Amino acid sequence: MSAEYATFGLAPAMRAGGVLAGGDYQVHRDFVDFIVNGRPLLFQLADLDAVSPLASDIPPAIFTTHVRRLLLEAEAPLRDGRYVIYGCPECEGLECGAVTAVIERTRGSAAGDDGAEGDDGDDGADDGDYVWRDFAWQTSEQADLELNGYHGIGPFRFRGGEYRAELGRLLNGVAPGAGRRVLLIGARVALNAKLAAALRTIGIGAEIAADAAGVPAEELRTYGAVAFGREVPAPTRDAVRASFDTAGVDVAFVDGLAPIVPLLVAQIEYALDRSPLAQRRLTRLAVAGDSVVTEITSTCRVRLTVYRVDRLYRTRVHEVLDEVLEPGEHRVPLPDRARYVVARTPDSVLVASAPS
């Protein structure tokens, strides 16, 4: 096979969970995405809410099996040598639909960087390349390439050494999503209880405390974020930060904008996002006068929800946009007195507030 090589890599990604307008919610999922030619493969599939099989919340043995399948060290789960590349983030069932592709091994036949035929730099290992081809949307045992094929995607040919090295790291390293717990610091017990319940509903662990004094370092290392209520005094915030610094824990700190549970969930979701900034689809959200401005890098579904607290301290919610948008900047009118805005794509979330 003489097709040009594509680069292969892996990067942490997430399917953004959250509490949605009307009381609905969607589950948070951390996973490893495939980076092809420097860009997440998922973004090339336009408006698709899906995760790769390399998710953090599956048992280690199953995670390892998925990795070994991609390495062709385990049998293909579908007919005709087809493998699941992305699946449903809620249940991962094939009946909900999945992106599948044929993965095969072939002997290297294109010159490597040093001009050697088929040399992938794998120190004597089998010099076979890996090819992903015949991408399709599949809902049953048999893929219909003519009807449901992704005709503009692939084939991708990856150097064997690069491909095996990237996936091999997952067999020896920590699964994605480590530190997906949140520590909630605040005096408003009822609010924190509701927030913790909402986070747990979407799959994020949450504990409530007045401070972090006396908490062992090994426990602090299990947290990915700390959220402070607005009423938490500066000395307490400083002490909590010092506890994590002493434990050598790199954790995100969140200052709650308002006592609105869906808004706080969105802030925490953003804080837990460990995907590289250059590979995020939702790149900008800002309030400019009577409009909200958002920017995306590839076609996807975008939801814009605005919140405010009225004079009786009741939360008012208004969904101003729920559409599939093209890449670029988009400006949407902002309702009167709207204070906070949450933007969501399938894989990202951003929060902005109007100037005081």
mmCIF file of C-alpha atoms in Angstrom, residues 7-332:
data_model
loop_
_atom_site.group_PDB
_atom_site.id
_atom_site.type_symbol
_atom_site.label_atom_id
_atom_site.label_comp_id
_atom_site.label_asym_id
_atom_site.label_seq_id
_atom_site.Cartn_x
_atom_site.Cartn_y
_atom_site.Cartn_z
ATOM 1 C CA THR A 7 0.385 10.868 12.069
ATOM 2 C CA PHE A 8 -1.235 9.087 15.022
ATOM 3 C CA GLY A 9 -1.521 10.305 18.591
ATOM 4 C CA LEU A 10 -3.714 10.204 21.663
ATOM 5 C CA ALA A 11 -5.016 12.984 23.891
ATOM 6 C CA PRO A 12 -7.361 13.256 26.883
ATOM 7 C CA ALA A 13 -10.884 14.321 25.981
ATOM 8 C CA MET A 14 -14.262 14.508 27.603
ATOM 9 C CA ARG A 15 -17.913 14.269 26.745
ATOM 10 C CA ALA A 16 -19.305 17.218 28.670
ATOM 11 C CA GLY A 17 -21.994 16.243 31.129
ATOM 12 C CA GLY A 18 -24.284 18.719 32.759
ATOM 13 C CA VAL A 19 -27.663 19.682 34.141
ATOM 14 C CA LEU A 20 -29.698 20.957 31.206
ATOM 15 C CA ALA A 21 -32.697 23.239 30.924
ATOM 16 C CA GLY A 22 -35.907 21.517 31.993
ATOM 17 C CA GLY A 23 -34.141 19.273 34.505
ATOM 18 C CA ASP A 24 -32.602 16.867 31.998
ATOM 19 C CA TYR A 25 -28.974 15.854 32.348
ATOM 20 C CA GLN A 26 -26.277 14.148 30.356
ATOM 21 C CA VAL A 27 -23.505 11.963 31.714
ATOM 22 C CA HIS A 28 -19.906 13.155 31.958
ATOM 23 C CA ARG A 29 -17.405 10.811 30.278
ATOM 24 C CA ASP A 30 -13.617 11.068 30.210
ATOM 25 C CA PHE A 31 -11.885 9.224 27.406
ATOM 26 C CA VAL A 32 -8.813 9.156 25.175
ATOM 27 C CA ASP A 33 -9.381 10.554 21.693
ATOM 28 C CA PHE A 34 -7.476 9.713 18.522
ATOM 29 C CA ILE A 35 -5.381 12.554 17.095
ATOM 30 C CA VAL A 36 -4.927 12.083 13.348
ATOM 31 C CA ASN A 37 -2.654 14.518 11.549
ATOM 32 C CA GLY A 38 -2.652 16.749 14.608
ATOM 33 C CA ARG A 39 -6.446 17.047 14.928
ATOM 34 C CA PRO A 40 -9.020 15.029 16.906
ATOM 35 C CA LEU A 41 -10.598 12.486 14.591
ATOM 36 C CA LEU A 42 -13.947 13.077 16.297
ATOM 37 C CA PHE A 43 -14.008 16.656 14.984
ATOM 38 C CA GLN A 44 -13.809 15.386 11.413
ATOM 39 C CA LEU A 45 -17.139 13.603 11.922
ATOM 40 C CA ALA A 46 -19.073 16.895 12.269
ATOM 41 C CA ASP A 47 -21.992 16.881 14.720
ATOM 42 C CA LEU A 48 -21.422 13.672 16.638
ATOM 43 C CA ASP A 49 -21.944 13.142 20.365
ATOM 44 C CA ALA A 50 -19.780 10.090 21.016
ATOM 45 C CA VAL A 51 -16.770 8.725 22.913
ATOM 46 C CA SER A 52 -13.980 6.368 21.950
ATOM 47 C CA PRO A 53 -13.843 2.872 23.518
ATOM 48 C CA LEU A 54 -10.915 4.126 25.644
ATOM 49 C CA ALA A 55 -13.053 5.592 28.434
ATOM 50 C CA SER A 56 -12.004 6.025 32.038
ATOM 51 C CA ASP A 57 -15.085 4.548 33.678
ATOM 52 C CA ILE A 58 -14.892 1.044 32.222
ATOM 53 C CA PRO A 59 -13.218 -1.818 34.129
ATOM 54 C CA PRO A 60 -9.431 -2.052 33.607
ATOM 55 C CA ALA A 61 -9.668 -5.458 31.956
ATOM 56 C CA ILE A 62 -12.145 -4.174 29.363
ATOM 57 C CA PHE A 63 -10.050 -1.030 28.804
ATOM 58 C CA THR A 64 -7.017 -3.226 28.137
ATOM 59 C CA THR A 65 -9.036 -5.385 25.739
ATOM 60 C CA HIS A 66 -10.036 -2.300 23.736
ATOM 61 C CA VAL A 67 -6.396 -1.217 23.487
ATOM 62 C CA ARG A 68 -5.282 -4.675 22.383
ATOM 63 C CA ARG A 69 -8.029 -4.751 19.756
ATOM 64 C CA LEU A 70 -6.714 -1.517 18.266
ATOM 65 C CA LEU A 71 -3.271 -3.137 18.234
ATOM 66 C CA LEU A 72 -4.827 -6.174 16.471
ATOM 67 C CA GLU A 73 -3.776 -8.360 19.380
ATOM 68 C CA ALA A 74 -7.404 -9.312 20.111
ATOM 69 C CA GLU A 75 -10.249 -10.391 17.856
ATOM 70 C CA ALA A 76 -12.386 -7.766 16.143
ATOM 71 C CA PRO A 77 -15.720 -7.293 17.958
ATOM 72 C CA LEU A 78 -17.699 -6.914 14.710
ATOM 73 C CA ARG A 79 -17.951 -8.779 11.420
ATOM 74 C CA ASP A 80 -15.562 -8.222 8.520
ATOM 75 C CA GLY A 81 -12.709 -7.095 10.758
ATOM 76 C CA ARG A 82 -14.521 -3.967 11.914
ATOM 77 C CA TYR A 83 -13.736 -2.131 15.135
ATOM 78 C CA VAL A 84 -15.660 0.490 17.087
ATOM 79 C CA ILE A 85 -13.916 3.860 16.852
ATOM 80 C CA TYR A 86 -16.636 5.935 18.581
ATOM 81 C CA GLY A 87 -19.804 4.843 20.352
ATOM 82 C CA CYS A 88 -22.806 6.138 22.283
ATOM 83 C CA PRO A 89 -21.678 8.036 25.414
ATOM 84 C CA GLU A 90 -24.714 6.924 27.411
ATOM 85 C CA CYS A 91 -24.767 3.169 26.845
ATOM 86 C CA GLU A 92 -22.137 2.333 24.181
ATOM 87 C CA GLY A 93 -24.648 -0.045 22.579
ATOM 88 C CA LEU A 94 -24.332 -0.688 18.856
ATOM 89 C CA GLU A 95 -28.084 -0.243 18.464
ATOM 90 C CA CYS A 96 -27.624 3.452 19.312
ATOM 91 C CA GLY A 97 -25.122 3.744 16.487
ATOM 92 C CA ALA A 98 -21.347 3.706 16.333
ATOM 93 C CA VAL A 99 -18.569 4.841 14.044
ATOM 94 C CA THR A 100 -16.714 1.720 12.929
ATOM 95 C CA ALA A 101 -13.810 1.040 10.625
ATOM 96 C CA VAL A 102 -11.707 -1.802 9.311
ATOM 97 C CA ILE A 103 -8.278 -1.938 10.971
ATOM 98 C CA GLU A 104 -5.596 -3.996 9.291
ATOM 99 C CA ARG A 105 -1.860 -4.534 9.422
ATOM 100 C CA THR A 106 0.271 -4.215 6.307
ATOM 101 C CA ARG A 107 3.969 -4.402 5.601
ATOM 102 C CA GLY A 108 5.660 -0.984 5.380
ATOM 103 C CA SER A 109 6.234 0.001 1.773
ATOM 104 C CA ALA A 110 6.761 3.764 1.817
ATOM 105 C CA ALA A 111 10.152 5.245 2.576
ATOM 106 C CA GLY A 112 10.738 6.330 6.169
ATOM 107 C CA ASP A 113 12.295 9.587 7.222
ATOM 108 C CA ASP A 114 15.773 8.180 6.693
ATOM 109 C CA GLY A 115 14.932 6.807 3.238
ATOM 110 C CA ALA A 116 14.882 3.175 4.395
ATOM 111 C CA GLU A 117 12.099 1.147 2.872
ATOM 112 C CA GLY A 118 9.462 0.319 5.479
ATOM 113 C CA ASP A 119 11.616 1.347 8.484
ATOM 114 C CA ASP A 120 9.292 2.607 11.203
ATOM 115 C CA GLY A 121 11.942 2.940 13.875
ATOM 116 C CA ASP A 122 10.574 0.169 16.078
ATOM 117 C CA ASP A 123 13.955 -1.274 17.035
ATOM 118 C CA GLY A 124 13.656 -4.600 15.298
ATOM 119 C CA ALA A 125 9.931 -5.133 15.881
ATOM 120 C CA ASP A 126 7.697 -6.195 13.004
ATOM 121 C CA ASP A 127 7.688 -3.204 10.666
ATOM 122 C CA GLY A 128 4.018 -3.478 9.689
ATOM 123 C CA ASP A 129 1.942 -0.339 9.324
ATOM 124 C CA TYR A 130 -1.642 0.022 10.560
ATOM 125 C CA VAL A 131 -4.445 1.128 8.249
ATOM 126 C CA TRP A 132 -7.869 2.442 9.268
ATOM 127 C CA ARG A 133 -10.293 2.368 6.333
ATOM 128 C CA ASP A 134 -13.943 2.072 5.305
ATOM 129 C CA PHE A 135 -15.365 4.257 8.055
ATOM 130 C CA ALA A 136 -19.126 3.870 8.508
ATOM 131 C CA TRP A 137 -22.027 4.656 10.814
ATOM 132 C CA GLN A 138 -23.185 1.240 12.006
ATOM 133 C CA THR A 139 -26.327 0.209 13.921
ATOM 134 C CA SER A 140 -26.375 -3.545 13.253
ATOM 135 C CA GLU A 141 -23.967 -6.415 12.724
ATOM 136 C CA GLN A 142 -23.448 -5.599 9.061
ATOM 137 C CA ALA A 143 -22.118 -2.192 7.949
ATOM 138 C CA ASP A 144 -23.638 -0.679 4.810
ATOM 139 C CA LEU A 145 -20.782 1.331 3.301
ATOM 140 C CA GLU A 146 -22.796 2.578 0.342
ATOM 141 C CA LEU A 147 -25.602 3.968 2.497
ATOM 142 C CA ASN A 148 -23.803 4.883 5.730
ATOM 143 C CA GLY A 149 -20.138 5.138 4.836
ATOM 144 C CA TYR A 150 -18.036 8.187 5.710
ATOM 145 C CA HIS A 151 -16.761 8.540 2.181
ATOM 146 C CA GLY A 152 -14.595 11.579 2.907
ATOM 147 C CA ILE A 153 -12.810 10.073 5.931
ATOM 148 C CA GLY A 154 -9.666 7.986 5.458
ATOM 149 C CA PRO A 155 -8.092 5.680 4.698
ATOM 150 C CA PHE A 156 -5.393 6.527 7.232
ATOM 151 C CA ARG A 157 -2.065 4.734 7.212
ATOM 152 C CA PHE A 158 -0.025 4.957 10.431
ATOM 153 C CA ARG A 159 3.610 4.054 10.983
ATOM 154 C CA GLY A 160 3.704 0.909 13.079
ATOM 155 C CA GLY A 161 6.260 2.148 15.606
ATOM 156 C CA GLU A 162 4.431 5.402 16.314
ATOM 157 C CA TYR A 163 1.058 3.662 16.503
ATOM 158 C CA ARG A 164 2.217 0.900 18.868
ATOM 159 C CA ALA A 165 4.139 3.313 21.083
ATOM 160 C CA GLU A 166 1.120 5.590 21.574
ATOM 161 C CA LEU A 167 -1.308 2.791 22.411
ATOM 162 C CA GLY A 168 1.318 0.925 24.409
ATOM 163 C CA ARG A 169 1.508 3.811 26.885
ATOM 164 C CA LEU A 170 -2.111 3.119 27.844
ATOM 165 C CA LEU A 171 -1.239 -0.441 28.816
ATOM 166 C CA ASN A 172 1.348 0.806 31.296
ATOM 167 C CA GLY A 173 -0.096 4.119 32.423
ATOM 168 C CA VAL A 174 -3.043 5.596 34.274
ATOM 169 C CA ALA A 175 -6.439 5.473 32.612
ATOM 170 C CA PRO A 176 -7.927 8.838 31.618
ATOM 171 C CA GLY A 177 -10.095 10.688 34.070
ATOM 172 C CA ALA A 178 -7.998 10.191 37.198
ATOM 173 C CA GLY A 179 -8.905 12.922 39.672
ATOM 174 C CA ARG A 180 -12.535 13.218 38.594
ATOM 175 C CA ARG A 181 -13.658 13.961 42.140
ATOM 176 C CA VAL A 182 -14.503 17.449 43.354
ATOM 177 C CA LEU A 183 -14.169 18.926 46.833
ATOM 178 C CA LEU A 184 -16.911 21.438 47.642
ATOM 179 C CA ILE A 185 -15.974 24.089 50.227
ATOM 180 C CA GLY A 186 -18.742 26.299 51.576
ATOM 181 C CA ALA A 187 -21.113 27.125 54.400
ATOM 182 C CA ARG A 188 -24.352 26.808 52.428
ATOM 183 C CA VAL A 189 -25.125 23.203 53.277
ATOM 184 C CA ALA A 190 -28.327 22.918 51.249
ATOM 185 C CA LEU A 191 -26.726 24.361 48.111
ATOM 186 C CA ASN A 192 -23.663 22.134 48.408
ATOM 187 C CA ALA A 193 -25.872 19.084 48.927
ATOM 188 C CA LYS A 194 -27.817 19.866 45.746
ATOM 189 C CA LEU A 195 -24.594 20.537 43.841
ATOM 190 C CA ALA A 196 -23.003 17.297 45.045
ATOM 191 C CA ALA A 197 -26.116 15.347 44.060
ATOM 192 C CA ALA A 198 -26.125 16.919 40.576
ATOM 193 C CA LEU A 199 -22.430 16.125 40.060
ATOM 194 C CA ARG A 200 -22.870 12.529 41.171
ATOM 195 C CA THR A 201 -25.859 12.157 38.849
ATOM 196 C CA ILE A 202 -23.716 12.966 35.824
ATOM 197 C CA GLY A 203 -20.856 10.746 36.991
ATOM 198 C CA ILE A 204 -18.554 13.100 38.924
ATOM 199 C CA GLY A 205 -17.719 12.268 42.530
ATOM 200 C CA ALA A 206 -18.196 15.087 45.041
ATOM 201 C CA GLU A 207 -17.518 15.566 48.747
ATOM 202 C CA ILE A 208 -18.440 18.486 51.004
ATOM 203 C CA ALA A 209 -16.140 20.003 53.625
ATOM 204 C CA ALA A 210 -15.609 23.219 55.552
ATOM 205 C CA ASP A 211 -11.874 23.199 54.727
ATOM 206 C CA ALA A 212 -9.027 20.817 53.875
ATOM 207 C CA ALA A 213 -7.286 20.818 57.253
ATOM 208 C CA GLY A 214 -5.933 17.436 58.299
ATOM 209 C CA VAL A 215 -6.807 15.695 55.029
ATOM 210 C CA PRO A 216 -4.010 13.236 54.092
ATOM 211 C CA ALA A 217 -2.028 14.038 50.961
ATOM 212 C CA GLU A 218 -2.985 10.743 49.318
ATOM 213 C CA GLU A 219 -6.659 11.684 49.595
ATOM 214 C CA LEU A 220 -6.081 15.197 48.260
ATOM 215 C CA ARG A 221 -4.491 13.621 45.183
ATOM 216 C CA THR A 222 -7.822 12.015 44.271
ATOM 217 C CA TYR A 223 -9.414 15.401 43.540
ATOM 218 C CA GLY A 224 -9.367 17.150 40.202
ATOM 219 C CA ALA A 225 -11.022 20.366 41.336
ATOM 220 C CA VAL A 226 -11.976 22.368 44.418
ATOM 221 C CA ALA A 227 -15.058 24.598 44.273
ATOM 222 C CA PHE A 228 -15.459 27.497 46.697
ATOM 223 C CA GLY A 229 -18.801 29.010 47.593
ATOM 224 C CA ARG A 230 -19.020 32.786 47.317
ATOM 225 C CA GLU A 231 -19.295 33.135 51.092
ATOM 226 C CA VAL A 232 -15.998 31.332 51.837
ATOM 227 C CA PRO A 233 -13.597 33.875 53.404
ATOM 228 C CA ALA A 234 -10.177 34.567 51.900
ATOM 229 C CA PRO A 235 -8.206 32.980 54.803
ATOM 230 C CA THR A 236 -10.056 29.691 54.321
ATOM 231 C CA ARG A 237 -9.444 29.750 50.579
ATOM 232 C CA ASP A 238 -5.746 30.425 51.140
ATOM 233 C CA ALA A 239 -5.493 27.591 53.662
ATOM 234 C CA VAL A 240 -7.143 25.117 51.272
ATOM 235 C CA ARG A 241 -4.818 26.148 48.451
ATOM 236 C CA ALA A 242 -1.831 25.758 50.781
ATOM 237 C CA SER A 243 -2.930 22.228 51.732
ATOM 238 C CA PHE A 244 -2.973 21.152 48.099
ATOM 239 C CA ASP A 245 0.324 22.911 47.386
ATOM 240 C CA THR A 246 1.972 21.122 50.317
ATOM 241 C CA ALA A 247 0.651 17.796 49.017
ATOM 242 C CA GLY A 248 2.064 18.597 45.571
ATOM 243 C CA VAL A 249 -1.352 18.297 43.926
ATOM 244 C CA ASP A 250 -2.085 20.183 40.710
ATOM 245 C CA VAL A 251 -5.789 20.882 41.155
ATOM 246 C CA ALA A 252 -8.157 23.386 39.541
ATOM 247 C CA PHE A 253 -9.806 25.928 41.857
ATOM 248 C CA VAL A 254 -13.290 27.192 41.039
ATOM 249 C CA ASP A 255 -14.867 30.341 42.464
ATOM 250 C CA GLY A 256 -18.624 29.918 42.237
ATOM 251 C CA LEU A 257 -20.303 32.690 40.262
ATOM 252 C CA ALA A 258 -23.798 32.355 41.743
ATOM 253 C CA PRO A 259 -25.910 29.909 43.794
ATOM 254 C CA ILE A 260 -27.269 28.262 40.635
ATOM 255 C CA VAL A 261 -26.603 24.528 40.491
ATOM 256 C CA PRO A 262 -26.478 24.076 36.667
ATOM 257 C CA LEU A 263 -24.138 27.064 36.406
ATOM 258 C CA LEU A 264 -21.823 25.695 39.100
ATOM 259 C CA VAL A 265 -21.840 22.275 37.438
ATOM 260 C CA ALA A 266 -20.743 23.914 34.183
ATOM 261 C CA GLN A 267 -17.915 25.769 35.941
ATOM 262 C CA ILE A 268 -16.698 22.518 37.482
ATOM 263 C CA GLU A 269 -16.975 20.660 34.171
ATOM 264 C CA TYR A 270 -14.740 23.278 32.574
ATOM 265 C CA ALA A 271 -12.235 23.003 35.438
ATOM 266 C CA LEU A 272 -12.039 19.226 35.008
ATOM 267 C CA ASP A 273 -11.378 19.435 31.270
ATOM 268 C CA ARG A 274 -7.836 18.181 30.723
ATOM 269 C CA SER A 275 -7.922 18.183 26.928
ATOM 270 C CA PRO A 276 -5.271 20.347 25.221
ATOM 271 C CA LEU A 277 -6.526 23.866 24.519
ATOM 272 C CA ALA A 278 -5.452 23.638 20.886
ATOM 273 C CA GLN A 279 -7.696 20.602 20.385
ATOM 274 C CA ARG A 280 -10.935 21.927 21.862
ATOM 275 C CA ARG A 281 -13.903 22.631 19.645
ATOM 276 C CA LEU A 282 -15.471 25.418 21.724
ATOM 277 C CA THR A 283 -12.815 28.120 21.959
ATOM 278 C CA ARG A 284 -14.546 31.340 22.997
ATOM 279 C CA LEU A 285 -17.560 32.633 24.919
ATOM 280 C CA ALA A 286 -18.079 36.273 25.870
ATOM 281 C CA VAL A 287 -20.840 38.736 26.670
ATOM 282 C CA ALA A 288 -20.571 41.823 24.484
ATOM 283 C CA GLY A 289 -23.262 44.433 25.140
ATOM 284 C CA ASP A 290 -26.657 42.895 24.449
ATOM 285 C CA SER A 291 -25.206 39.833 22.698
ATOM 286 C CA VAL A 292 -23.305 36.681 23.530
ATOM 287 C CA VAL A 293 -20.428 35.735 21.238
ATOM 288 C CA THR A 294 -19.210 32.177 20.815
ATOM 289 C CA GLU A 295 -16.634 30.598 18.531
ATOM 290 C CA ILE A 296 -16.174 26.987 17.425
ATOM 291 C CA THR A 297 -13.556 25.278 15.289
ATOM 292 C CA SER A 298 -15.681 22.601 13.590
ATOM 293 C CA THR A 299 -19.320 21.912 12.802
ATOM 294 C CA CYS A 300 -21.233 20.789 15.892
ATOM 295 C CA ARG A 301 -24.333 21.270 17.999
ATOM 296 C CA VAL A 302 -24.134 24.301 20.279
ATOM 297 C CA ARG A 303 -26.401 25.060 23.225
ATOM 298 C CA LEU A 304 -26.478 28.490 24.843
ATOM 299 C CA THR A 305 -28.286 28.832 28.163
ATOM 300 C CA VAL A 306 -28.562 32.022 30.212
ATOM 301 C CA TYR A 307 -29.255 32.321 33.928
ATOM 302 C CA ARG A 308 -30.093 35.053 36.392
ATOM 303 C CA VAL A 309 -31.333 35.322 39.965
ATOM 304 C CA ASP A 310 -34.405 37.547 40.433
ATOM 305 C CA ARG A 311 -35.203 39.828 43.365
ATOM 306 C CA LEU A 312 -36.762 36.932 45.255
ATOM 307 C CA TYR A 313 -33.605 34.869 44.750
ATOM 308 C CA ARG A 314 -35.313 32.545 42.288
ATOM 309 C CA THR A 315 -33.294 31.140 39.389
ATOM 310 C CA ARG A 316 -34.473 32.145 35.945
ATOM 311 C CA VAL A 317 -33.328 30.030 32.980
ATOM 312 C CA HIS A 318 -33.644 30.721 29.269
ATOM 313 C CA GLU A 319 -32.224 28.622 26.447
ATOM 314 C CA VAL A 320 -31.342 31.028 23.664
ATOM 315 C CA LEU A 321 -29.767 28.626 21.155
ATOM 316 C CA ASP A 322 -29.739 24.919 20.356
ATOM 317 C CA GLU A 323 -28.504 24.452 16.797
ATOM 318 C CA VAL A 324 -25.834 22.828 14.680
ATOM 319 C CA LEU A 325 -23.429 25.636 13.745
ATOM 320 C CA GLU A 326 -20.656 25.935 11.205
ATOM 321 C CA PRO A 327 -17.077 26.794 12.259
ATOM 322 C CA GLY A 328 -16.433 30.413 13.121
ATOM 323 C CA GLU A 329 -17.796 33.180 15.322
ATOM 324 C CA HIS A 330 -21.492 33.405 16.119
ATOM 325 C CA ARG A 331 -23.384 36.244 17.818
ATOM 326 C CA VAL A 332 -26.731 35.684 19.558
#
